């Protein structure tokens, strides 16, 4: 939805919604597979590659013809959805290296992450409002490029800094959990959570 705001749309068609939701579902399963098989750094760093690609494509989308612009925006939306689908893993793993820290540090870190996310969302809504008021992304060409390219490079830089600077905890492969799925399905809170997410 944030990406459609950036492109100047006031919503999505049903087909667009189902395509993006399907991309989100498939990429969530992909991130889960990576999370269970590889070191955590992949789930922590690679989403920024997709976020940056989304903003890069949005930044250059106003310049080609109308058909190419639409496809660049579709690919940007898909790229952003792939990055976004790793969000829950990213949030959950951001506490991995502080397991023995006091609860107040966990609470502070959670508030800092949530607060940063809210600032980001406010910025997205503000830009979406401007884009909607302008009518179309072609009317915003220079602005979208001037804003989108630095954001893309910043997101790629964040991914690179994380790749190089994450603590050793995030560089180890996960251990095996025998009967993990059976045990998870026996816990009613997990089943209800999945049901709530499905309904949502």
Tab-separated table of C-alpha atoms in Angstrom:
chain	number	residue	atom	x	y	z
A	1	UNK	CA	0.000	0.000	0.000
A	2	UNK	CA	2.853	2.394	0.777
A	3	UNK	CA	4.343	1.810	-2.663
A	4	UNK	CA	1.004	2.541	-4.382
A	5	UNK	CA	0.900	5.811	-2.469
A	6	UNK	CA	4.354	6.657	-3.803
A	7	UNK	CA	3.297	6.020	-7.370
A	8	UNK	CA	0.363	8.405	-7.027
A	9	UNK	CA	-2.388	5.788	-6.979
A	10	UNK	CA	-5.223	5.950	-4.471
A	11	UNK	CA	-5.547	2.204	-4.188
A	12	UNK	CA	-5.122	-0.980	-6.165
A	13	UNK	CA	-7.296	-2.994	-8.490
A	14	UNK	CA	-8.358	-6.415	-7.249
A	15	UNK	CA	-5.888	-8.114	-9.598
A	16	UNK	CA	-3.012	-5.937	-8.373
A	17	UNK	CA	-3.947	-6.679	-4.769
A	18	UNK	CA	-4.019	-10.447	-5.322
A	19	UNK	CA	-0.754	-10.426	-7.263
A	20	UNK	CA	1.041	-8.436	-4.548
A	21	UNK	CA	-0.495	-10.584	-1.805
A	22	UNK	CA	0.672	-13.715	-3.642
A	23	UNK	CA	4.179	-12.275	-4.012
A	24	UNK	CA	4.142	-11.443	-0.303
A	25	UNK	CA	3.035	-14.988	0.593
A	26	UNK	CA	5.609	-16.722	-1.622
A	27	UNK	CA	8.420	-14.440	-0.480
A	28	UNK	CA	7.418	-14.980	3.174
A	29	UNK	CA	7.867	-18.707	2.627
A	30	UNK	CA	11.176	-17.999	0.894
A	31	UNK	CA	12.382	-15.886	3.856
A	32	UNK	CA	11.284	-18.626	6.255
A	33	UNK	CA	13.327	-21.184	4.307
A	34	UNK	CA	16.364	-18.886	4.342
A	35	UNK	CA	15.838	-18.182	8.039
A	36	UNK	CA	15.807	-21.906	8.888
A	37	UNK	CA	18.728	-22.935	6.626
A	38	UNK	CA	21.214	-20.040	6.558
A	39	UNK	CA	22.772	-17.597	8.983
A	40	UNK	CA	20.469	-14.853	10.278
A	41	UNK	CA	22.497	-12.171	8.489
A	42	UNK	CA	20.796	-13.105	5.205
A	43	UNK	CA	17.330	-12.355	6.586
A	44	UNK	CA	18.643	-9.192	8.243
A	45	UNK	CA	20.524	-7.749	5.241
A	46	UNK	CA	18.933	-8.926	1.984
A	47	UNK	CA	15.552	-7.197	2.503
A	48	UNK	CA	17.363	-3.871	2.115
A	49	UNK	CA	18.464	-4.979	-1.347
A	50	UNK	CA	14.802	-5.330	-2.330
A	51	UNK	CA	13.714	-2.111	-0.582
A	52	UNK	CA	16.459	-0.203	-2.386
A	53	UNK	CA	15.549	-1.791	-5.717
A	54	UNK	CA	11.923	-0.747	-5.217
A	55	UNK	CA	12.857	2.880	-4.600
A	56	UNK	CA	15.412	2.871	-7.422
A	57	UNK	CA	12.799	1.671	-9.901
A	58	UNK	CA	10.314	4.246	-8.619
A	59	UNK	CA	12.933	6.963	-9.033
A	60	UNK	CA	13.475	6.141	-12.700
A	61	UNK	CA	9.847	5.210	-13.471
A	62	UNK	CA	8.645	8.693	-14.512
A	63	UNK	CA	11.122	8.984	-17.383
A	64	UNK	CA	10.232	6.221	-19.891
A	65	UNK	CA	6.933	5.930	-21.782
A	66	UNK	CA	3.611	5.185	-20.113
A	67	UNK	CA	3.713	1.380	-20.580
A	68	UNK	CA	7.307	1.072	-19.351
A	69	UNK	CA	6.471	3.360	-16.415
A	70	UNK	CA	3.601	1.107	-15.361
A	71	UNK	CA	5.783	-2.008	-15.503
A	72	UNK	CA	8.593	-0.323	-13.560
A	73	UNK	CA	6.062	0.592	-10.881
A	74	UNK	CA	4.739	-2.994	-10.797
A	75	UNK	CA	8.251	-4.413	-10.405
A	76	UNK	CA	9.038	-1.774	-7.752
A	77	UNK	CA	5.911	-2.765	-5.843
A	78	UNK	CA	6.825	-6.450	-6.076
A	79	UNK	CA	10.378	-5.755	-4.939
A	80	UNK	CA	9.133	-3.723	-1.988
A	81	UNK	CA	6.677	-6.510	-1.071
A	82	UNK	CA	9.498	-9.083	-1.117
A	83	UNK	CA	11.534	-6.934	1.268
A	84	UNK	CA	8.522	-6.218	3.482
A	85	UNK	CA	7.699	-9.892	3.876
A	86	UNK	CA	10.917	-10.328	5.870
A	87	UNK	CA	9.832	-7.705	8.390
A	88	UNK	CA	8.684	-10.086	11.106
A	89	UNK	CA	11.926	-12.072	10.905
A	90	UNK	CA	13.899	-8.861	10.982
A	91	UNK	CA	12.069	-7.619	14.064
A	92	UNK	CA	12.294	-10.976	15.870
A	93	UNK	CA	16.016	-11.377	15.198
A	94	UNK	CA	16.946	-7.856	16.239
A	95	UNK	CA	16.920	-9.083	19.844
A	96	UNK	CA	19.019	-12.194	19.262
A	97	UNK	CA	22.304	-10.903	20.619
A	98	UNK	CA	20.795	-9.383	23.777
A	99	UNK	CA	19.243	-12.481	25.337
A	100	UNK	CA	20.845	-11.841	28.732
A	101	UNK	CA	20.112	-8.095	28.765
A	102	UNK	CA	17.626	-6.640	31.257
A	103	UNK	CA	14.009	-6.258	30.161
A	104	UNK	CA	14.287	-2.441	30.160
A	105	UNK	CA	16.893	-2.665	27.363
A	106	UNK	CA	14.600	-4.908	25.344
A	107	UNK	CA	11.744	-2.443	25.856
A	108	UNK	CA	13.936	0.507	24.832
A	109	UNK	CA	15.100	-1.283	21.691
A	110	UNK	CA	11.535	-2.257	20.765
A	111	UNK	CA	10.388	1.367	21.239
A	112	UNK	CA	13.310	2.678	19.168
A	113	UNK	CA	12.531	0.253	16.340
A	114	UNK	CA	8.801	0.984	16.441
A	115	UNK	CA	9.383	4.740	16.665
A	116	UNK	CA	11.745	4.698	13.684
A	117	UNK	CA	9.200	2.686	11.742
A	118	UNK	CA	6.472	5.220	12.551
A	119	UNK	CA	8.649	8.116	11.332
A	120	UNK	CA	9.231	6.187	8.100
A	121	UNK	CA	5.499	5.514	7.666
A	122	UNK	CA	4.670	9.197	8.267
A	123	UNK	CA	7.175	10.149	5.567
A	124	UNK	CA	5.620	7.632	3.177
A	125	UNK	CA	2.117	8.976	3.832
A	126	UNK	CA	3.278	12.577	3.363
A	127	UNK	CA	4.902	11.713	0.033
A	128	UNK	CA	1.863	9.667	-0.989
A	129	UNK	CA	-0.386	12.644	-0.280
A	130	UNK	CA	1.797	14.881	-2.457
A	131	UNK	CA	1.868	12.278	-5.234
A	132	UNK	CA	-1.918	11.875	-5.123
A	133	UNK	CA	-2.415	15.644	-5.205
A	134	UNK	CA	-0.132	15.931	-8.250
A	135	UNK	CA	-2.254	13.411	-10.134
A	136	UNK	CA	0.369	11.038	-11.554
A	137	UNK	CA	4.005	10.104	-11.205
A	138	UNK	CA	4.801	11.670	-14.580
A	139	UNK	CA	3.994	15.095	-13.066
A	140	UNK	CA	6.512	14.391	-10.302
A	141	UNK	CA	9.425	13.142	-12.438
A	142	UNK	CA	12.272	15.271	-11.083
A	143	UNK	CA	10.948	15.137	-7.516
A	144	UNK	CA	10.533	11.345	-7.556
A	145	UNK	CA	14.041	10.905	-8.933
A	146	UNK	CA	15.547	13.400	-6.468
A	147	UNK	CA	13.865	11.687	-3.527
A	148	UNK	CA	13.861	8.061	-4.699
A	149	UNK	CA	17.525	7.691	-5.680
A	150	UNK	CA	18.994	8.866	-2.341
A	151	UNK	CA	16.537	6.649	-0.470
A	152	UNK	CA	17.524	3.661	-2.638
A	153	UNK	CA	21.237	4.256	-2.061
A	154	UNK	CA	20.633	4.798	1.663
A	155	UNK	CA	18.736	1.495	1.953
A	156	UNK	CA	21.466	-0.354	0.065
A	157	UNK	CA	24.044	1.243	2.376
A	158	UNK	CA	22.073	0.089	5.439
A	159	UNK	CA	22.098	-3.468	4.071
A	160	UNK	CA	25.859	-3.297	3.427
A	161	UNK	CA	26.588	-1.891	6.892
A	162	UNK	CA	24.506	-4.638	8.469
A	163	UNK	CA	26.256	-7.295	6.369
A	164	UNK	CA	29.655	-6.120	7.572
A	165	UNK	CA	28.787	-5.016	11.101
A	166	UNK	CA	26.370	-7.565	12.552
A	167	UNK	CA	27.636	-9.382	15.673
A	168	UNK	CA	28.769	-13.011	15.507
A	169	UNK	CA	25.356	-14.204	16.737
A	170	UNK	CA	23.867	-13.379	13.332
A	171	UNK	CA	26.616	-15.164	11.402
A	172	UNK	CA	25.834	-18.652	12.652
A	173	UNK	CA	23.464	-21.116	11.027
A	174	UNK	CA	20.390	-22.062	13.068
A	175	UNK	CA	20.351	-25.322	14.940
A	176	UNK	CA	17.941	-28.153	14.256
A	177	UNK	CA	14.625	-28.301	16.103
A	178	UNK	CA	13.169	-31.806	16.093
A	179	UNK	CA	9.373	-31.915	15.732
A	180	UNK	CA	9.218	-28.123	15.565
A	181	UNK	CA	6.102	-27.934	13.386
A	182	UNK	CA	4.186	-30.535	15.422
A	183	UNK	CA	5.065	-28.750	18.645
A	184	UNK	CA	4.108	-25.360	17.192
A	185	UNK	CA	0.708	-26.598	16.039
A	186	UNK	CA	-0.009	-28.027	19.507
A	187	UNK	CA	0.214	-24.532	20.996
A	188	UNK	CA	-3.193	-22.926	20.665
A	189	UNK	CA	-1.829	-19.361	20.744
A	190	UNK	CA	0.169	-20.051	17.575
A	191	UNK	CA	-2.822	-21.569	15.793
A	192	UNK	CA	-4.999	-18.592	16.775
A	193	UNK	CA	-2.282	-16.188	15.630
A	194	UNK	CA	-2.142	-17.862	12.208
A	195	UNK	CA	-5.945	-17.730	12.030
A	196	UNK	CA	-5.936	-14.013	12.906
A	197	UNK	CA	-3.285	-13.246	10.279
A	198	UNK	CA	-5.224	-15.263	7.674
A	199	UNK	CA	-8.433	-13.364	8.425
A	200	UNK	CA	-6.560	-10.070	8.372
